[in-house]
Short mmCIF file of C-alpha atoms in Angstrom, two decimals:
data_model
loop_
_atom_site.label_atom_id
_atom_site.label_comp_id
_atom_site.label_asym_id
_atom_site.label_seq_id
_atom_site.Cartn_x
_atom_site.Cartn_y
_atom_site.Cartn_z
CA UNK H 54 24.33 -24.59 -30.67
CA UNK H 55 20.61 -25.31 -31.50
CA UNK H 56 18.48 -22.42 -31.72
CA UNK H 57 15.28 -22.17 -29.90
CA UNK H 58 13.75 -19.58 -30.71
CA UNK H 59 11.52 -19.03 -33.93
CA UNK H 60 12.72 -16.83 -37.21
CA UNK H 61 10.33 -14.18 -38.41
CA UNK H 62 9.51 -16.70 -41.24
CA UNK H 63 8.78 -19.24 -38.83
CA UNK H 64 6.55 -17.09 -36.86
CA UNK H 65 4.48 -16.15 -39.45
CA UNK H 66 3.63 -19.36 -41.13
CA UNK H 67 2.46 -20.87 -37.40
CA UNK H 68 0.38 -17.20 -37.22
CA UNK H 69 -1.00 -18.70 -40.80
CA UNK H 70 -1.74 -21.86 -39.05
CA UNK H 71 -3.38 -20.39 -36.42
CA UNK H 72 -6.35 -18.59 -38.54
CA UNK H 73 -9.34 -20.28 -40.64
CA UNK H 74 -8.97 -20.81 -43.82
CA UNK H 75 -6.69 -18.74 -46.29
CA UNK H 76 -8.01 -15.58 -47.10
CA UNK H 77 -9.44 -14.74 -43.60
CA UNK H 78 -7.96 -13.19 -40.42
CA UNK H 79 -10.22 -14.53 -38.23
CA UNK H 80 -8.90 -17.51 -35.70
CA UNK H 81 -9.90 -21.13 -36.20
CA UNK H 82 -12.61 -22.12 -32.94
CA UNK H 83 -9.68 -24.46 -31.74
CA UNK H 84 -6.91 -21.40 -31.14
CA UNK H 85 -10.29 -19.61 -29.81
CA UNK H 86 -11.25 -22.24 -27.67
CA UNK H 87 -7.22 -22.49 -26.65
CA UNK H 88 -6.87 -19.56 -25.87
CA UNK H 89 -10.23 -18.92 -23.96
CA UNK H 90 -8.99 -21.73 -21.38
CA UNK H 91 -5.75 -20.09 -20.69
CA UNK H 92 -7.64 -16.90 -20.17
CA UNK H 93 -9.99 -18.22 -17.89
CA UNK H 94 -7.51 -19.58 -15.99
CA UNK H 95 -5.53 -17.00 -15.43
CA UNK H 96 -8.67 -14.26 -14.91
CA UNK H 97 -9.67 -17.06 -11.93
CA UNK H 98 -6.10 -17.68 -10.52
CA UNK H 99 -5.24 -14.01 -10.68
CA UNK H 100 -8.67 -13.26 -8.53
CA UNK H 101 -8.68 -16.55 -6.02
CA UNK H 102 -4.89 -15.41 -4.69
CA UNK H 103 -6.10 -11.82 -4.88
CA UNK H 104 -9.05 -12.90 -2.43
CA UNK H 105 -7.03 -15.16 -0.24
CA UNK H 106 -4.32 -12.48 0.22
CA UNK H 107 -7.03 -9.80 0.78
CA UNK H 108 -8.32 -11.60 3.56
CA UNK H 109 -5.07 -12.70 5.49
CA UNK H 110 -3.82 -8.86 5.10
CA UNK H 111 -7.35 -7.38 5.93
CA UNK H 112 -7.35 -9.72 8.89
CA UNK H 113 -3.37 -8.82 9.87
CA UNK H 114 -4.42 -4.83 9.75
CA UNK H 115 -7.94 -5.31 11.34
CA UNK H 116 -6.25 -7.68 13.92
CA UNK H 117 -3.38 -4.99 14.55
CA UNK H 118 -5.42 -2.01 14.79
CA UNK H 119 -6.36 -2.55 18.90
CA UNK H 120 -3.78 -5.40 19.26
CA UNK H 121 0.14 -4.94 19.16
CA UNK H 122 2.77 -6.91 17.27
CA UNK H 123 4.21 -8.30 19.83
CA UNK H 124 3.62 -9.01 23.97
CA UNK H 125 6.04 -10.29 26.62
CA UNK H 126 4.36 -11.73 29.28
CA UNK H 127 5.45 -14.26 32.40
CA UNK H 128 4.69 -17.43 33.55
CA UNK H 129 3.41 -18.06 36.85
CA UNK H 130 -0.61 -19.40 38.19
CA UNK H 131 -1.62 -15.30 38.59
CA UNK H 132 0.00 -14.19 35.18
CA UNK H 133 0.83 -11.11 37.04
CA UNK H 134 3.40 -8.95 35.71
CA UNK H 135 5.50 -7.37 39.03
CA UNK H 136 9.03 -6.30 37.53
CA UNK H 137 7.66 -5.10 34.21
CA UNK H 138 9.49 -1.28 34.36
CA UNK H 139 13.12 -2.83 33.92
CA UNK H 140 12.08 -5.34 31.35
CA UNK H 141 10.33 -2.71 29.59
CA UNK H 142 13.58 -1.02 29.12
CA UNK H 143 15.10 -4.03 27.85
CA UNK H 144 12.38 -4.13 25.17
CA UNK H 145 12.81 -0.42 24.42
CA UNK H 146 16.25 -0.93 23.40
CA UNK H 147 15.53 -3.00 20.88
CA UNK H 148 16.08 -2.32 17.38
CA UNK H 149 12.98 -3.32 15.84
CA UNK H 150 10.67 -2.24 18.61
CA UNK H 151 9.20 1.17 17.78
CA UNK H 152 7.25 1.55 20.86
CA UNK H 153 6.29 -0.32 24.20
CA UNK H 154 4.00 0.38 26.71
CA UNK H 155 2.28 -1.94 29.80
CA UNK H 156 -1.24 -3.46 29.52
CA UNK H 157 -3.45 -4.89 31.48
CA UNK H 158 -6.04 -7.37 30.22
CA UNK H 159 -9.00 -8.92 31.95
CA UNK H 160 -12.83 -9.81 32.08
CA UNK H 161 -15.57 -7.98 33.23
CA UNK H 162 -19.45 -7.91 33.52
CA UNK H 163 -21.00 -4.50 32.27
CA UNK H 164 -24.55 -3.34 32.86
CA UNK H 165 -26.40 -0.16 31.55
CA UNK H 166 -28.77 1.98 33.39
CA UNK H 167 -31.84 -0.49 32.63
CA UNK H 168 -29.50 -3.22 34.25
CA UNK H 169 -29.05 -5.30 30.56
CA UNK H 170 -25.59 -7.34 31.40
CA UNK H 171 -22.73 -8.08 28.50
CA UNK H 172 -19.50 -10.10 29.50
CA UNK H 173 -17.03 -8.03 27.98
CA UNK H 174 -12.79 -9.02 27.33
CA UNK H 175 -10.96 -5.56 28.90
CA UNK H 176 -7.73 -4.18 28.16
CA UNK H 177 -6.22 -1.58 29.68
CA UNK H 178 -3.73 0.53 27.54
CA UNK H 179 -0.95 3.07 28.82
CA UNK H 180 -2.65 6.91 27.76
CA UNK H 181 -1.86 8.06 24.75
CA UNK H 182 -0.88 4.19 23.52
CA UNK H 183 -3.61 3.65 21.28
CA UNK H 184 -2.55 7.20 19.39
CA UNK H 185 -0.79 5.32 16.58
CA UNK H 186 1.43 4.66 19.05
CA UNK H 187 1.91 0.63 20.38
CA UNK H 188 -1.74 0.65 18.61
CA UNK H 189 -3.78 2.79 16.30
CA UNK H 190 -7.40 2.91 18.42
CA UNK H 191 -7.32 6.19 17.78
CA UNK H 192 -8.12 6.14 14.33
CA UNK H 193 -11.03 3.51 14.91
CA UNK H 194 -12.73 6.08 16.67
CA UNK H 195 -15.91 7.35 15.61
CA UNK H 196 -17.60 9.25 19.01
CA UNK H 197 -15.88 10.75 21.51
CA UNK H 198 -11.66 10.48 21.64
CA UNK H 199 -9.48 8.00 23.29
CA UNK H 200 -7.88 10.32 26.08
CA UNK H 201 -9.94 8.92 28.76
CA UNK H 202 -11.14 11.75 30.40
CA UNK H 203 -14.10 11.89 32.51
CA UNK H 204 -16.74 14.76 32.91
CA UNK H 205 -19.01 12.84 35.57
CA UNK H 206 -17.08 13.46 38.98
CA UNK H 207 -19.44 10.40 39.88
CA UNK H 208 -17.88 8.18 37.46
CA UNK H 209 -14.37 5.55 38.64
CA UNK H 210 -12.98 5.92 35.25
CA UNK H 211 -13.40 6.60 31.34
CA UNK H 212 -13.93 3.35 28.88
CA UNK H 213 -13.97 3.12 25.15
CA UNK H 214 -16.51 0.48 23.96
CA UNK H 215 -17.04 -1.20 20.46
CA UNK H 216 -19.85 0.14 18.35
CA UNK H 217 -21.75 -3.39 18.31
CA UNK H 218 -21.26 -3.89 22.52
CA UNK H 219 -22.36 0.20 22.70
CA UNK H 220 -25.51 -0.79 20.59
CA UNK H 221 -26.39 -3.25 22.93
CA UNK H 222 -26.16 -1.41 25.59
CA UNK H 223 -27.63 0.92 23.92
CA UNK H 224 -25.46 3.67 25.22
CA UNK H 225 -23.27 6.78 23.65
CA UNK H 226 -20.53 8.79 25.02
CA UNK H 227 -21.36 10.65 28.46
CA UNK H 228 -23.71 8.12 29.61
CA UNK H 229 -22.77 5.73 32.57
CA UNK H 230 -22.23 2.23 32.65
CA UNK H 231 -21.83 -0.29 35.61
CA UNK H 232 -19.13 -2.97 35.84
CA UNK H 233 -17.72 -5.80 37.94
CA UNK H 234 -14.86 -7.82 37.35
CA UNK H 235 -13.51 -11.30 38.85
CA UNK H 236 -11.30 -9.61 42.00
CA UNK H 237 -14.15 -6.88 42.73
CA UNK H 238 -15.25 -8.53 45.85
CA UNK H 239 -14.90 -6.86 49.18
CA UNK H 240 -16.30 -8.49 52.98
CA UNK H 241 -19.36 -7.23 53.45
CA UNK H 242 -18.99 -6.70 57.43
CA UNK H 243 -23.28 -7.37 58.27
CA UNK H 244 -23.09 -10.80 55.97
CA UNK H 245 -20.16 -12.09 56.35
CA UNK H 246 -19.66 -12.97 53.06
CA UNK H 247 -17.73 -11.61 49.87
CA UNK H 248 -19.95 -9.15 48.02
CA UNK H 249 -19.11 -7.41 44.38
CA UNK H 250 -17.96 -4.08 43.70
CA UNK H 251 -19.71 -2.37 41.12
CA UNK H 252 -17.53 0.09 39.63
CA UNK H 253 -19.17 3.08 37.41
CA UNK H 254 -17.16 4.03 34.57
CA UNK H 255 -18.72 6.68 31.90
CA UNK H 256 -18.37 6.16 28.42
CA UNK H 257 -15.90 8.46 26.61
CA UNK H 258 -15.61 6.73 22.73
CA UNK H 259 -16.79 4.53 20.84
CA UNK H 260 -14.78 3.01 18.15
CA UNK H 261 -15.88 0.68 14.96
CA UNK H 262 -12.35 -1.39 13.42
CA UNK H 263 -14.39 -3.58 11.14
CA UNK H 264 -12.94 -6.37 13.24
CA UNK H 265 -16.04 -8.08 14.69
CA UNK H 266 -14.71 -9.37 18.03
CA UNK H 267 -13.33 -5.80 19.08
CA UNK H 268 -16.09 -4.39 18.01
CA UNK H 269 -18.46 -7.04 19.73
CA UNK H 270 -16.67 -7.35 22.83
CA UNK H 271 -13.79 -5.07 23.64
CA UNK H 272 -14.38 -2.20 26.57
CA UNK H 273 -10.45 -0.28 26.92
CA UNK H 274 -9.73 1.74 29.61
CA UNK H 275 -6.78 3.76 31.05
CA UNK H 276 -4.07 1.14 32.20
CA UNK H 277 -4.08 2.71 36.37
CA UNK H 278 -7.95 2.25 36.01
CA UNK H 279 -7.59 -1.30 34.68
CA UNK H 280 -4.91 -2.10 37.39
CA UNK H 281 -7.39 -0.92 40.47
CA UNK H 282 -10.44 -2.86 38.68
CA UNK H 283 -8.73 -6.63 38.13
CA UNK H 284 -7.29 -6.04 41.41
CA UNK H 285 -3.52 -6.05 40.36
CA UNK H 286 -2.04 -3.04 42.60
CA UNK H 287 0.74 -1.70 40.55
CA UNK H 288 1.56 -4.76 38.36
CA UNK H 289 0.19 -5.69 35.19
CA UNK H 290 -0.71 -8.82 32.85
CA UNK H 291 2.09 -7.97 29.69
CA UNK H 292 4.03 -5.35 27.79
CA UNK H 293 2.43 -4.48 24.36
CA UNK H 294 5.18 -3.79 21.75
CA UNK H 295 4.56 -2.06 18.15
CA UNK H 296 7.62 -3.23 15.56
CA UNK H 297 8.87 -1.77 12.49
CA UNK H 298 7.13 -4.79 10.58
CA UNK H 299 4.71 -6.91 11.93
CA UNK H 300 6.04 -9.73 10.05
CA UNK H 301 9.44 -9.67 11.90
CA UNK H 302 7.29 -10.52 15.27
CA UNK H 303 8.68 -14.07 15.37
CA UNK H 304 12.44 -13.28 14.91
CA UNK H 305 11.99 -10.12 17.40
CA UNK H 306 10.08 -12.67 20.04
CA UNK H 307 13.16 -15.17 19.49
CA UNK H 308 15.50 -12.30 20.01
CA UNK H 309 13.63 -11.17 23.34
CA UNK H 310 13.25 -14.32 24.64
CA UNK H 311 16.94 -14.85 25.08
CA UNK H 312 17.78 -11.62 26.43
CA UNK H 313 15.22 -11.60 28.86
CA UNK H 314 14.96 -15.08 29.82
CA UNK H 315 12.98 -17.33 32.23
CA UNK H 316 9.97 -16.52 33.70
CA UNK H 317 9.27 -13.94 30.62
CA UNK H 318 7.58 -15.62 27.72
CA UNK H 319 6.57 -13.61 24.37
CA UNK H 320 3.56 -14.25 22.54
CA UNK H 321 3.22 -12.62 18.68
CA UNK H 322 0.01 -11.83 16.94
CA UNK H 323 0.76 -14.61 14.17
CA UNK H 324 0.74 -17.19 17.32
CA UNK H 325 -2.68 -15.90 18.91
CA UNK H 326 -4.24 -15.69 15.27
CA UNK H 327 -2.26 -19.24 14.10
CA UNK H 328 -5.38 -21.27 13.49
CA UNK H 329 -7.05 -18.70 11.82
CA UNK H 330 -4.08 -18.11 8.94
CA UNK H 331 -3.31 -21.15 8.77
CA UNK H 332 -7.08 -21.99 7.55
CA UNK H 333 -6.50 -19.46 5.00
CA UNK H 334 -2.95 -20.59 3.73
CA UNK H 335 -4.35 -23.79 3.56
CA UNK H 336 -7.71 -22.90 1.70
CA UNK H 337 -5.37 -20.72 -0.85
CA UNK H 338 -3.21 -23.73 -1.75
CA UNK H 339 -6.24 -25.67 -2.32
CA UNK H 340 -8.30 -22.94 -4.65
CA UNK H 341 -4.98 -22.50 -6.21
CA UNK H 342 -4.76 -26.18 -6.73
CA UNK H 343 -8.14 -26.36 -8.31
CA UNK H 344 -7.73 -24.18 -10.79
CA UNK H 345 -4.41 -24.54 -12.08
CA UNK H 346 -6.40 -27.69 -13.04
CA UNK H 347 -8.69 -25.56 -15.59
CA UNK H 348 -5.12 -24.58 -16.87
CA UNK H 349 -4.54 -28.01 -16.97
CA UNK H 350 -7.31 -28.47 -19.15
CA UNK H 351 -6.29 -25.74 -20.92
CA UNK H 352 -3.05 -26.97 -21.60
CA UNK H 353 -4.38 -30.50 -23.44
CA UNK H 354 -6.54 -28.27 -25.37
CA UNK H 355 -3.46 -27.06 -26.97
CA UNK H 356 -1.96 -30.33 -27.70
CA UNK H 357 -5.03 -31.14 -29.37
CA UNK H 358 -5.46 -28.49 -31.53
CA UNK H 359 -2.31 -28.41 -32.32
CA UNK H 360 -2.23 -32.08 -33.05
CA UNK H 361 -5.16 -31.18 -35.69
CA UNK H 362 -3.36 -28.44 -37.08
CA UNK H 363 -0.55 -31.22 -37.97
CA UNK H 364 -2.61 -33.37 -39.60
CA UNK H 365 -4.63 -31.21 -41.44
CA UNK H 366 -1.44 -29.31 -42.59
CA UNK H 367 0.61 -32.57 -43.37
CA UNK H 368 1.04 -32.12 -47.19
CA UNK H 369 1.85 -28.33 -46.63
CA UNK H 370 4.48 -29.37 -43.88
CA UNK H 371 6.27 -31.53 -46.56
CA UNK H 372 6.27 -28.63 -48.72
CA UNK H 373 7.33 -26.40 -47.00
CA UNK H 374 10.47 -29.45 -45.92
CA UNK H 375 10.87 -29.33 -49.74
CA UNK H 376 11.21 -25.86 -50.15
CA UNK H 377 14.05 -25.88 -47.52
CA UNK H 378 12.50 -26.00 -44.13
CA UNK H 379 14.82 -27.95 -41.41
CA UNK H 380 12.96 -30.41 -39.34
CA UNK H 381 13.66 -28.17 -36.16
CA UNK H 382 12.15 -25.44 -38.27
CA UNK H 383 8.77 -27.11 -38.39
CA UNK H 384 9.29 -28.08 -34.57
CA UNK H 385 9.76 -23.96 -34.51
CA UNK H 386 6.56 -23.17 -36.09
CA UNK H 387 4.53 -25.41 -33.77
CA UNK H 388 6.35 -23.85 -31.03
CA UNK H 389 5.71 -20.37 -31.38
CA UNK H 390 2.09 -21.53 -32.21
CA UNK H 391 1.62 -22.25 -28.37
CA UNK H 392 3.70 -19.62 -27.88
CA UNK H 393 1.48 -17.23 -29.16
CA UNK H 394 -1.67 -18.82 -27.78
CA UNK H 395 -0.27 -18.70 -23.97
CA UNK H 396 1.30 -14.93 -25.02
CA UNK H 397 -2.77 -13.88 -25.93
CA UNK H 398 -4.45 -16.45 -23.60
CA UNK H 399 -2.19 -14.91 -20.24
CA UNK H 400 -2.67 -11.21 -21.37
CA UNK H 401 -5.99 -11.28 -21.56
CA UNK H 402 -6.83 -12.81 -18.51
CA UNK H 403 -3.98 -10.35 -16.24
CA UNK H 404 -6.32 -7.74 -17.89
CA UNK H 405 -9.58 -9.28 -16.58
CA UNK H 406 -8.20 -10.81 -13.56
CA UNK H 407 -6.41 -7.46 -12.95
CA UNK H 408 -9.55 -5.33 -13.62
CA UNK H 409 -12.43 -7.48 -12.03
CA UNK H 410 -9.88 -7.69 -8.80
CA UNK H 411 -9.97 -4.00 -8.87
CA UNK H 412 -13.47 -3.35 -9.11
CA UNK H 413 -14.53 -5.89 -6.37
CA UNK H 414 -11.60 -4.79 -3.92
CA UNK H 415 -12.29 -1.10 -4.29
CA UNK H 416 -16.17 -0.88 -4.79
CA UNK H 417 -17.06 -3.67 -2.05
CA UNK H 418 -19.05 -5.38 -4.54
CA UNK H 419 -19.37 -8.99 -2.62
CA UNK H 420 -20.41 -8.52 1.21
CA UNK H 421 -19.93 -11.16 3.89
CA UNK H 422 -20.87 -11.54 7.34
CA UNK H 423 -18.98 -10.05 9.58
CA UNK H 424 -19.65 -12.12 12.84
CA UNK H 425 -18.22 -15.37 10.18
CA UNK H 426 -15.70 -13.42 8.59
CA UNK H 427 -14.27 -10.40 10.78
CA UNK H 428 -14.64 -8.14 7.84
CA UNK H 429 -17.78 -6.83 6.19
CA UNK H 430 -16.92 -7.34 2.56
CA UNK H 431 -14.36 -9.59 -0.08
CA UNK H 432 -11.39 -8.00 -0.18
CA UNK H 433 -8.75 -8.65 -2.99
CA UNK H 434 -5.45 -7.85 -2.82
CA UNK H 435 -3.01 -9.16 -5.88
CA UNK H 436 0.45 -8.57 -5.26
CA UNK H 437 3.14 -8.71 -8.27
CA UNK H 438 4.52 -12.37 -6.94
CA UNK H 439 1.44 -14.42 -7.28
CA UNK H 440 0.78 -12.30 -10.82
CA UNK H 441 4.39 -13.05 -12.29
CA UNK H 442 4.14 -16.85 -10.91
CA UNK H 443 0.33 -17.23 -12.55
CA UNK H 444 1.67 -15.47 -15.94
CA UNK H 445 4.86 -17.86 -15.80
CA UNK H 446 3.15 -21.01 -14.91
CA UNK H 447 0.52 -20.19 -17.83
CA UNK H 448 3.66 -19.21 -20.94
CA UNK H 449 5.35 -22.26 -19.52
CA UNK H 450 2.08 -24.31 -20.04
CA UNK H 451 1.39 -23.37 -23.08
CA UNK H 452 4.98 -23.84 -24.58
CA UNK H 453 5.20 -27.07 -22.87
CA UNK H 454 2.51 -28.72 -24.79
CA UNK H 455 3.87 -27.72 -27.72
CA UNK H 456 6.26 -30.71 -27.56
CA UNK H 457 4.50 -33.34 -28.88
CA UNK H 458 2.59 -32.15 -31.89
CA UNK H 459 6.52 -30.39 -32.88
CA UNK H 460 7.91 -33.83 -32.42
CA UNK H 461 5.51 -35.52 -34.63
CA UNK H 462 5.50 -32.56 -37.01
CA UNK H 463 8.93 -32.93 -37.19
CA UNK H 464 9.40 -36.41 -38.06
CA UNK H 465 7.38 -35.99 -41.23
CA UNK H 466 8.91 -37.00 -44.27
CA UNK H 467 9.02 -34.43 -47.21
CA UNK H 468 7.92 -37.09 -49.70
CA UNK H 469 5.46 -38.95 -47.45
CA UNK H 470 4.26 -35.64 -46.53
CA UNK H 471 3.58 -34.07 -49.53
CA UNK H 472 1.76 -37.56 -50.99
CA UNK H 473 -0.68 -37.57 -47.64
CA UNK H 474 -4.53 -36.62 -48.41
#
């Protein structure tokens, strides 16, 4: 059987080969050159993926912090929710489901004491729900707590608003808002006519999750509340469900779907927020794309040099033939040579990919706009798969183009060799 791999001997004439001229240490600008490309390839790749994953898990947690995992809802024209306590058990008994609790969402107009209006998106959430329980509002809190209690007797209920929609308002926790939503309407007995029903609620938190939209829009209030302001008596619009994992939504939805059957539906957070990964699995292939061209490039650079190194070297090849060097030997030497450039080339840029991931992820070096973005700054998160692919992909490279100056170098002919100029 052939062997493959270089001998010591071997390795250290294609190290020899590798350097300037005899005498010095120092590498020839080709292997620099080489080996710069593979870095710099691997530094970019290693930092792209780290971005792209950043942002899909930044976006997962932000997304998950006021939203759950999972919801089972129903069909029907009113979306309402009537026999929601024995499904409920149903979902409870799942395996996966960690916790479960009703929720109502609707739409609402709000008003502050000036009369400024804001069309808000309301959920209301079973007490004690958002304590790291079907959803972690809790700890986006920053004023006030999320128990809903109210100190103005005056007041219909207790709301939790996002810091951007509490800006607007320009109100804190205590103060008093108004609100109306789409079934507030009563007769009014003098007109005739339907009139709204502004409800007072006083606000008792106010919560900043980095996501813009809850942040920009979101008012959350006590699920009874919620139920007597859109109108709904005792039913509600879904069941919010935490899971174990968040990416075993879909195969936990398939699984409640059959037990529970027509009219309930189920509806995970990867299928409200579908568009929005799917733009960012999409834009990760394509950066990923683009620059495993620069390894690419990288890659021919290594032919090339070591398609120089051959033809410079051509007497000492035959030579070293003469001396007793096999054919495959030479092959060998021009192996390990792009061995040992992809070997440098990947290390060095894991370091640098590795370390400038680090210091943009941790010290929030690159800021973007939130009301694009949903975040406030680049995150980057490498994980070990996309890392041991990159450094594969970049050895594998690097060996790869190895084949053709070996080949060459290998055909040589001691005598022709050794007669070349």
């Amino acid at each position: 059987m052939a062997r493959w791999w270089p001998t010591a001997l071997e390795r250290r004439i294609a190290v020899r080969y590798l350097r300037g001229q005899r005498g010095t240490r120092s590498a020839t600008l080709q292997t620099i050159v080489a080996i710069g490309g593979i870095a710099v390839g691997v530094m970019a790749l290693i930092v792209v993926l780290g971005v792209m994953n950043g942002l899909a898990n930044d976006l997962r947690d932000k997304i998950l912090v006021a939203s759950p995992h999972l919801r089972v809802l129903t069909y029907g024209a009113g979306m309402k929710y009537d026999d929601w306590r024995s499904q409920l058990a149903i979902v409870r008994r799942d395996p996966d489901v960690v916790a479960a609790a009703p929720e109502v969402a609707s739409q609402g107009l709000v008003k502050n004491a000036e009369g400024y209006p804001e069309g808000v998106a309301i959920s209301g959430i079973e007490p004690g729900a958002g304590t790291h329980d079907v959803t972690r509002l809790d700890s986006t809190i920053t004023q006030g707590d999320a128990r809903f209690k109210v100190t103005d007797t005056t007041a219909d209920g207790a709301v939790i608003l996002g810091h951007e929609l509490a800006a607007r308002l320009n109100v804190t926790t205590g103060d008093l808002l108004q609100a109306v939503g789409p079934s507030s309407m009563t007769a009014h007995n003098g007109l005739g006519i339907a009139v709204p029903r502004w409800w007072t609620f006083q606000v008792t938190g106010i919560m900043k999750t980095g996501m813009f939209i809850y942040d920009n829009t979101y008012m959350f209030m006590d699920r009874s509340t919620a139920q007597r302001f859109a109108g709904l008596d005792t039913s509600i619009t879904d069941i919010a469900i935490r899971l174990r994992d968040p990416e075993l939504a879909n195969v936990v939805a398939d699984r409640l779907d059959s037990v529970l059957g027509y009219p309930h539906r189920t509806q995970t957070w990867q299928q409200q927020n579908a568009a929005l990964f799917s733009a960012l699995k999409l834009e990760k292939l394509a950066m990923g794309a683009v620059i495993f061209f620069i390894m690419l490039v990288a890659a021919f650079n290594i032919v090339g040099t070591l398609t120089m190194v051959v033809a410079f070297k051509t007497r000492e090849i035959g030579i070293l033939q003469a001396m007793g060097l096999t054919a495959d030997g030479v092959g060998r030497v021009f192996l390990a040579q792009g061995a040992i450039v992809g070997l440098v080339g990947t290390s060095i840029g894991l370091v640098s990919g590795l370390v400038i991931a680090f210091v943009v992820d941790r010290s929030g070096l690159v800021p973007i706009d939130p009301s694009v973005y949903f975040i406030d700054h680049l995150p980057v998160h490498v994980e070990a798969t996309d890392v041991l692919i990159v450094c594969g992909i970049s050895l594998a490279m690097a060996v790869l183009a190895t084949i053709l100056p070996s080949r060459r170098a290998a055909r040589l002919e001691p005598v022709d060799a050794i007669r070349a100029e």
